[in-house]
CSV table of C-alpha atoms in Angstrom, one decimal:
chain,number,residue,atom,x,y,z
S,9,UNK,CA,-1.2,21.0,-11.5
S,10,UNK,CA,-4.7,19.7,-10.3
S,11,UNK,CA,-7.5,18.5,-11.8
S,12,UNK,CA,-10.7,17.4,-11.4
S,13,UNK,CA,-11.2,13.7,-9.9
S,14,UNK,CA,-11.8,11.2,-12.6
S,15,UNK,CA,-15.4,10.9,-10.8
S,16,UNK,CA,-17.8,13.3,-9.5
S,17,UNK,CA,-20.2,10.4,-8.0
S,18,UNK,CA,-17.6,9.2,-5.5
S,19,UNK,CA,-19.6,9.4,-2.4
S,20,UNK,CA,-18.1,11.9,0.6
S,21,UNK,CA,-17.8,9.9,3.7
S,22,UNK,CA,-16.2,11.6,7.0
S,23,UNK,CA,-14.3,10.3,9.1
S,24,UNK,CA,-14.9,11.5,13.0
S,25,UNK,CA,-13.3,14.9,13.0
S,26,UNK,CA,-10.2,14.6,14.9
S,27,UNK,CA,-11.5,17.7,17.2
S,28,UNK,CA,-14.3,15.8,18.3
S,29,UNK,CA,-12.7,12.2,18.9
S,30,UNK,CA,-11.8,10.6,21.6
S,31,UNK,CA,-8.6,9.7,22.8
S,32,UNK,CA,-8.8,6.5,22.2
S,33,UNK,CA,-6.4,5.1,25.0
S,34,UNK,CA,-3.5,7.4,23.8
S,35,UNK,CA,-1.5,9.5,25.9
S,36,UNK,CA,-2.7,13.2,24.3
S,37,UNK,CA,0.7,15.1,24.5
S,38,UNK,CA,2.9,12.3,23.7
S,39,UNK,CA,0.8,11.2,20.7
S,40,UNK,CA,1.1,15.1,19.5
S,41,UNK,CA,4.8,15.1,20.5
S,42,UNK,CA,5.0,11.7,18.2
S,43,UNK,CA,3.2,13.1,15.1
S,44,UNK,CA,4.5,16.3,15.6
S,45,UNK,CA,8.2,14.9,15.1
S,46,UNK,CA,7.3,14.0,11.4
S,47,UNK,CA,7.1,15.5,7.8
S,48,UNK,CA,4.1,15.9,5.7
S,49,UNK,CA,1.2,15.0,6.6
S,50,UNK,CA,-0.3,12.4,8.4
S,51,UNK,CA,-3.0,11.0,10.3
S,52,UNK,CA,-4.1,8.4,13.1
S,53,UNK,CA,-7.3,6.1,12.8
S,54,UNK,CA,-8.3,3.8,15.7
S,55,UNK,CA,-11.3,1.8,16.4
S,56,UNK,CA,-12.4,2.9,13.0
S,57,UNK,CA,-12.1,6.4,13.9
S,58,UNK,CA,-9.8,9.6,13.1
S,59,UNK,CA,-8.1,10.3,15.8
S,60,UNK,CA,-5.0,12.3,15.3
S,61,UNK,CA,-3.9,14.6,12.5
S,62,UNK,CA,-0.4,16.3,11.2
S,63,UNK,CA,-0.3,18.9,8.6
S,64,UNK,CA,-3.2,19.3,5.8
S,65,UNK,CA,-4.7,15.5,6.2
S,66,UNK,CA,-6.8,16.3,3.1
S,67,UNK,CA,-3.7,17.3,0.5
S,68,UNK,CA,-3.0,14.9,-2.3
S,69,UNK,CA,0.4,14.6,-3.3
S,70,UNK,CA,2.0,11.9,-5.1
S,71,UNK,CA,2.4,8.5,-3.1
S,72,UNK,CA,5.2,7.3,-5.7
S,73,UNK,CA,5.4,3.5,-5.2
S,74,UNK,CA,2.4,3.3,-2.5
S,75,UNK,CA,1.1,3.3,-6.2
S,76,UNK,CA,2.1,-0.1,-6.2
S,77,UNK,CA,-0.6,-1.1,-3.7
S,78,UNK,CA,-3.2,0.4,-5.6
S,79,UNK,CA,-2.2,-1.7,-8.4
S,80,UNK,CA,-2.9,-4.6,-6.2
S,81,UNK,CA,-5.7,-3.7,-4.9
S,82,UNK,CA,-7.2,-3.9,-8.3
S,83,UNK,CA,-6.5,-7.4,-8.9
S,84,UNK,CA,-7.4,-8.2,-5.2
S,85,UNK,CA,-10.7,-6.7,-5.7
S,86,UNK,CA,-11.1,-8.8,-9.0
S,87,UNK,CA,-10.2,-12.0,-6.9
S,88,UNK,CA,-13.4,-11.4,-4.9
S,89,UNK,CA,-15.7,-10.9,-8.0
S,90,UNK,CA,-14.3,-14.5,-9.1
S,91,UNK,CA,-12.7,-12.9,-12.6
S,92,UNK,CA,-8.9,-13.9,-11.5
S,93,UNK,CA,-7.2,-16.3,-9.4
S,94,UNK,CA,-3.5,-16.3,-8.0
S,95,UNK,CA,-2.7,-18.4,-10.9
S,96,UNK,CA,-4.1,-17.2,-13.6
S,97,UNK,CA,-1.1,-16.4,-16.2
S,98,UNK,CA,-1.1,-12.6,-17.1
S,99,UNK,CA,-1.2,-12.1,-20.9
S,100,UNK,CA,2.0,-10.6,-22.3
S,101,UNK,CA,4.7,-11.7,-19.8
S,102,UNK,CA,6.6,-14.4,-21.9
S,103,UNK,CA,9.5,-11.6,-21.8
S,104,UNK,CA,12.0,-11.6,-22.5
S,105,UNK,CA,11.0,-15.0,-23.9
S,106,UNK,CA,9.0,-17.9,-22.0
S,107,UNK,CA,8.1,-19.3,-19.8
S,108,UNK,CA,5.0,-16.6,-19.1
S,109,UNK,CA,4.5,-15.8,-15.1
S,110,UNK,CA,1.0,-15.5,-13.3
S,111,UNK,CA,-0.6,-13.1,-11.1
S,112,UNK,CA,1.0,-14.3,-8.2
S,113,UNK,CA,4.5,-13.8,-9.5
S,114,UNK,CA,3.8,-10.4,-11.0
S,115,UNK,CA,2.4,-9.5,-7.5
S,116,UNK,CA,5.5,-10.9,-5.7
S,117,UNK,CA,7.6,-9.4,-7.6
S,118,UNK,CA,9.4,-12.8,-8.6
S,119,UNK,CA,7.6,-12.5,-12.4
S,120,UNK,CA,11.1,-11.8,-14.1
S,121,UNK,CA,9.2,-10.0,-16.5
S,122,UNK,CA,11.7,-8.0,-18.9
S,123,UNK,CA,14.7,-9.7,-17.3
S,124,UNK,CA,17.4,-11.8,-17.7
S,125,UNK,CA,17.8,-14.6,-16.2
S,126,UNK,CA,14.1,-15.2,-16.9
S,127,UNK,CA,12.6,-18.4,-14.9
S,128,UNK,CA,9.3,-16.7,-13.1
S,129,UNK,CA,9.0,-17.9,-9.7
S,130,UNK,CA,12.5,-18.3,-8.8
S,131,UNK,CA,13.7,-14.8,-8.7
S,132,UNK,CA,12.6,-11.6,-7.1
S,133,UNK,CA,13.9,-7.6,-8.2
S,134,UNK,CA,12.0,-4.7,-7.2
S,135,UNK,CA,10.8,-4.2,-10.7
S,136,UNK,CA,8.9,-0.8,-12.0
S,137,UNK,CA,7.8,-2.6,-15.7
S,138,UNK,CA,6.7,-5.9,-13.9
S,139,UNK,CA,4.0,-3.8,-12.3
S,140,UNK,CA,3.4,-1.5,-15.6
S,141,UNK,CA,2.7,-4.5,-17.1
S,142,UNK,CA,0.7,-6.0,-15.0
S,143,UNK,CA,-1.8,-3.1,-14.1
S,144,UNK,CA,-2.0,-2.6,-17.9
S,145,UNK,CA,-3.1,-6.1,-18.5
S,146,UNK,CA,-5.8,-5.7,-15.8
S,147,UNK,CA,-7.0,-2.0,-16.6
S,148,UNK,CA,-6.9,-3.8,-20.9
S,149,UNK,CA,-9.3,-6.4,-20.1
S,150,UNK,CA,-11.2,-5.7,-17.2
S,151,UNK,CA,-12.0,-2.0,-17.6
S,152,UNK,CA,-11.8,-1.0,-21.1
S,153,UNK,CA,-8.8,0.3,-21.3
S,154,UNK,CA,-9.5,3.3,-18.8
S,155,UNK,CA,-7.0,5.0,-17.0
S,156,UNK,CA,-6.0,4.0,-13.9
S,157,UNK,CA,-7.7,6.9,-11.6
S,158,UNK,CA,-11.3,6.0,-12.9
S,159,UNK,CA,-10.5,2.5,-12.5
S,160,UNK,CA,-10.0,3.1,-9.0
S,161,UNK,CA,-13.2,5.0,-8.6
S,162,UNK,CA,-15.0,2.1,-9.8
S,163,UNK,CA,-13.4,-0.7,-8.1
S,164,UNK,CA,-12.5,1.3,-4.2
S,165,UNK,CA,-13.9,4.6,-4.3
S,166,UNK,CA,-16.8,3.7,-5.1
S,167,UNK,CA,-17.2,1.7,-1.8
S,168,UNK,CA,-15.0,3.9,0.3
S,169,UNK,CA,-15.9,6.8,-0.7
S,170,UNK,CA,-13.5,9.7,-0.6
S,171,UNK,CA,-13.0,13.3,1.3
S,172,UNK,CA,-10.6,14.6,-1.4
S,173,UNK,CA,-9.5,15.4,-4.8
S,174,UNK,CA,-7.4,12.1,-6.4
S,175,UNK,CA,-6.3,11.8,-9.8
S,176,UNK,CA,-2.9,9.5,-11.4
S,177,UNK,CA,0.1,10.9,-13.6
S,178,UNK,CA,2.9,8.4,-14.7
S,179,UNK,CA,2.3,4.8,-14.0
S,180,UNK,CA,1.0,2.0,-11.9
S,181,UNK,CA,3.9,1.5,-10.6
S,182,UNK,CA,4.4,4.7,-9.3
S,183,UNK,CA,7.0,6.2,-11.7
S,184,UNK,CA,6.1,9.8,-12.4
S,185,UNK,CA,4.7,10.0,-8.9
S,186,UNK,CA,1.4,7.7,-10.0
S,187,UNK,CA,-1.6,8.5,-7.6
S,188,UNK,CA,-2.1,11.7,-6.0
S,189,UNK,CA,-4.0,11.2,-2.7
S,190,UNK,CA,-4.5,12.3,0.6
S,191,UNK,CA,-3.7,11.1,3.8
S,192,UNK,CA,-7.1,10.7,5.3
S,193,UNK,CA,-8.1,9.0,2.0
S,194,UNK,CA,-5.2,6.6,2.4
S,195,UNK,CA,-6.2,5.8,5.8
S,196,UNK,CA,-9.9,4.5,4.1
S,197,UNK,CA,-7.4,1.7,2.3
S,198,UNK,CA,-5.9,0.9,5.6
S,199,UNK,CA,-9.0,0.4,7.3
S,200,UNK,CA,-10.5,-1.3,4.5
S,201,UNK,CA,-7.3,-4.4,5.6
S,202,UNK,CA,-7.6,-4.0,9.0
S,203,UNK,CA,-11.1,-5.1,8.5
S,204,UNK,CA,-9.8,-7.9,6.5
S,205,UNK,CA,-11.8,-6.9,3.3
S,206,UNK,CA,-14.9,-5.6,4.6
S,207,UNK,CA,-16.4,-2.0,4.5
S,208,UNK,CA,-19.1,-1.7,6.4
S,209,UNK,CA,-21.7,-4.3,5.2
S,210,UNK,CA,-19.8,-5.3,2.1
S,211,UNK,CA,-17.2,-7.6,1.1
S,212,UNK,CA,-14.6,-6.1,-1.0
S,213,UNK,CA,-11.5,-8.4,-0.3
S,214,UNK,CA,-11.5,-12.2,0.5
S,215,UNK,CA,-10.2,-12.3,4.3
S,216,UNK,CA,-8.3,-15.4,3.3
S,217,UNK,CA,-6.2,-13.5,0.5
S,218,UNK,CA,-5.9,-9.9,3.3
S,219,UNK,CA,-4.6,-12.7,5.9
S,220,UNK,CA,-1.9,-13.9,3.3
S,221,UNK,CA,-0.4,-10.4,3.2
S,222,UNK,CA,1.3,-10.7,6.3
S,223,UNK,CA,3.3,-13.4,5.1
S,224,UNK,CA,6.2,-13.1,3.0
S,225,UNK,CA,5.2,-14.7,-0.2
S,226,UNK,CA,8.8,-14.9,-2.2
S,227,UNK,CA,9.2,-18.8,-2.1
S,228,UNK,CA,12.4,-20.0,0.0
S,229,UNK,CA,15.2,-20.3,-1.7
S,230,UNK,CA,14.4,-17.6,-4.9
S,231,UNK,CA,17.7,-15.1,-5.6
S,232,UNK,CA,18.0,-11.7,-6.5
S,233,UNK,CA,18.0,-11.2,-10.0
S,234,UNK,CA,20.6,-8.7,-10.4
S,235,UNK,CA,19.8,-7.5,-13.9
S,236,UNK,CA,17.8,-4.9,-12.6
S,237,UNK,CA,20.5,-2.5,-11.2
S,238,UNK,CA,20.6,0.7,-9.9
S,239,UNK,CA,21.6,1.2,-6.4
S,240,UNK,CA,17.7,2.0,-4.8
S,241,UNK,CA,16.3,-0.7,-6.0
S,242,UNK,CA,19.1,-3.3,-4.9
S,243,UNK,CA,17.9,-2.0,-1.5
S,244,UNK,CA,14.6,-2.6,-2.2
S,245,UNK,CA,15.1,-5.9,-3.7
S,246,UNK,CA,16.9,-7.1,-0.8
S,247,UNK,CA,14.1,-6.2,1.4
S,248,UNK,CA,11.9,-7.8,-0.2
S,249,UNK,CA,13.2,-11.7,-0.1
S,250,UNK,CA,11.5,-12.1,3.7
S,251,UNK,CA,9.1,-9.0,4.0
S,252,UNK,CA,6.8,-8.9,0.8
S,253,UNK,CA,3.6,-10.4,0.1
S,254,UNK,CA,1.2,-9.0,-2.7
S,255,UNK,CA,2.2,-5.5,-3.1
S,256,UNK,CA,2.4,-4.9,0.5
S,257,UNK,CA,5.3,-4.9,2.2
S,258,UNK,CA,5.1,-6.4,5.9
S,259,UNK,CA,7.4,-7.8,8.8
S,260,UNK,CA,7.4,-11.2,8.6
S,261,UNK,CA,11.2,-11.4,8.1
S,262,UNK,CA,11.3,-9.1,11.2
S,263,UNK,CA,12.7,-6.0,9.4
S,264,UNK,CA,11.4,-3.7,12.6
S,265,UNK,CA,12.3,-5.8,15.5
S,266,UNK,CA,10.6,-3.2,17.4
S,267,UNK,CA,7.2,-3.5,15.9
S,268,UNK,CA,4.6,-6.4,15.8
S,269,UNK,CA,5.3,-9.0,13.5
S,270,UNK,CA,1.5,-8.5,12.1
S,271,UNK,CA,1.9,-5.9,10.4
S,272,UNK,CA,1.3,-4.5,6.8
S,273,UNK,CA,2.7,-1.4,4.9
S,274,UNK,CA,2.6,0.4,2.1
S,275,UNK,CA,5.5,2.3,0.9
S,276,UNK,CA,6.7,5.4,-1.0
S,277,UNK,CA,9.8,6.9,-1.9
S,278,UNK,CA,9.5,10.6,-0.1
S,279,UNK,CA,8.0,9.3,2.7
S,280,UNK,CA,4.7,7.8,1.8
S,281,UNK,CA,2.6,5.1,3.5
S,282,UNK,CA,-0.2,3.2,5.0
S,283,UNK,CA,0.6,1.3,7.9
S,284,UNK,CA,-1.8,-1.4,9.4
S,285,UNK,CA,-1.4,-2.7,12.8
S,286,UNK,CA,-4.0,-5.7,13.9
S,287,UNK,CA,-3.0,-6.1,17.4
S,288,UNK,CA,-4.0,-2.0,18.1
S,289,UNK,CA,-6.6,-2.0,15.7
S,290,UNK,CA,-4.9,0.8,14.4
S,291,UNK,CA,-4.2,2.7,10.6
S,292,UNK,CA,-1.5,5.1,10.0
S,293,UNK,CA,-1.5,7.2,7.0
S,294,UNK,CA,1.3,9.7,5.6
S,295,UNK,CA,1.8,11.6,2.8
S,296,UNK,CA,5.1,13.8,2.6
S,297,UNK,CA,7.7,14.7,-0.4
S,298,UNK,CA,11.0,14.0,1.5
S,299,UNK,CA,13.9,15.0,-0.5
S,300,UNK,CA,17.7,15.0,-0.5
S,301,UNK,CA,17.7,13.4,2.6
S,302,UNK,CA,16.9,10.2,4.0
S,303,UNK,CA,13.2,9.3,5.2
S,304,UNK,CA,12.0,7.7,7.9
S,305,UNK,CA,11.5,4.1,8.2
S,306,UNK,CA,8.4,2.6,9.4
S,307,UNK,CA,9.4,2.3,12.6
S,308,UNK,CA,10.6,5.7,13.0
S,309,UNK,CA,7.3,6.3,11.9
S,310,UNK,CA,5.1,4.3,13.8
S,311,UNK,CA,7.1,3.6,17.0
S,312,UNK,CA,6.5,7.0,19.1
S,313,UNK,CA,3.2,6.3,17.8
S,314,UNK,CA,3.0,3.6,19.7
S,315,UNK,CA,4.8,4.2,22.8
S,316,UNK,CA,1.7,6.9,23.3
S,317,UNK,CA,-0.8,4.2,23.6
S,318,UNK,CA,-1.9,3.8,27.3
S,319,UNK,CA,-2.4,-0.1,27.1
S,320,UNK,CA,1.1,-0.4,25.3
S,321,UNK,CA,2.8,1.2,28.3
S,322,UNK,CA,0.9,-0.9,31.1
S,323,UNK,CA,1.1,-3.8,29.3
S,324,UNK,CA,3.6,-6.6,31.6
């Protein structure tokens, strides 16, 4: 059921209505045809503008493990206000037993927190606790103890601003659905990278740490820590060893051989993301509650997309 957004001072900033923007160097029908083709809803930002829209853009529903991302995005945001560094060992994580892991390994998801074998930085799993723990640590001793929606209207929507209602059930990392948000809101996040950090005049981000995101930051060499079973999240683990970075996912181990290797993406089960593509200066946002069947991947996603972009299709 909804309820009211954790904050009622979250300023509402529009996007260009999608009736009134330009094209923006798409091809109109086949960019309909494209977004047409998928589930949920979804929409298109280029150039810093709204450009395309599928379904309801301004529904919330549950992003699941996009969640994740948020969760980041806390700590990133942190980073900039000098209260945390990669390195900085989060409280709690000698667990099972030491040695404890840092920021970065929590983010990388190579913290072994709660497993066995436990050596932090040599092993990655796809790990819901890790980032329970983690967010927990933050929201403890950096906000107060508040929950994490009105943490994220102080430290992003505050900024941003919002169009839409947003509130969190469950937990950071997504179990029990975690955020509920729109798709045009999730777009604001998208932006926010493709601008490396920056919103408007402000500096939310270090461009250094956004720029790191397209690399995959599991050191060479780690293995998959198979304590953590279940057959999902083996196939997210094994993802993750050449296309992770700080709880984004991205192409650097060339996942999408179709698709630019600078590329970042949030993801969540049911078919949720945010998908940020420097080279078009473009932002695609989804939101959808895929079940029983598989969803698409992000190239199924972003592809046609793509393909209706005029400068794509005359490029040699």
């Amino acid at each position: 059921p909804e309820r009211p957004p954790a904050s009622h001072g979250a300023p509402r900033q529009r996007f260009l209505p999608a009736n009134r923007a330009p094209p923006a160097g798409f091809d109109a029908p086949a960019l309909r045809a494209a977004l047409g083709s998928l589930e949920g809803n979804a929409v298109v930002v280029r150039h810093g503008k709204l450009v395309a829209v599928q379904g309801d853009p301004g529904e919330p529903r549950p992003v699941n493990s996009v969640s994740k991302t948020f969760t980041s995005i806390v700590f990133a945001v942190l980073l900039g206000q000098g209260k945390l560094r990669l390195g900085d060992v989060v409280p709690g994580s000698a667990h099972p037993g030491p040695p404890p892991a840092t920021y970065r390994q929590f983010l990388n998801m190579t913290s072994d927190y709660g497993l066995i074998p436990h050596a932090p930085g040599t092993r990655f799993a796809y790990h819901n606790p890790a980032v329970q723990h983690y967010g927990s640590q933050m929201a403890r001793q950096y906000f107060g103890g508040q929950p994490p929606d009105a943490i994220i209207e102080q430290v992003l929507w505050s900024l941003l601003g919002r169009e839409d209602k947003f509130w969190f059930e469950g937990e950071w990392s997504g179990a029990g659905g975690g955020f509920r948000a729109s798709a045009r809101d999730l777009a604001r996040i998208g932006l926010l990278f493709l601008r490396e950090g920056r919103w408007r005049d402000r500096k939310l981000i270090p461009a250094w740490y956004v720029r790191e995101l397209y690399k995959c930051q599991i050191p060479k060499g780690a293995l998959y820590n198979a304590w953590e079973s279940g057959k999902r999240k083996l196939e997210y683990s094994l993802i993750l060893k050449d296309n992770y970075s700080y709880g984004w996912w991205n192409n650097a181990g060339r996942q999408f051989p179709e698709l630019p290797t600078e590329l970042i993406y949030a993801w969540g089960a049911n078919g949720n993301n945010i998908i940020v593509i420097p080279r078009y200066d473009l932002v695609v946002a989804k939101v959808a509650e895929i079940r029983g069947r598989p969803e698409p991947n992000v190239q199924q996603v972003v592809l046609p997309i793509l393909k209706s972009l005029k400068e794509r299709r005359e490029a040699p």
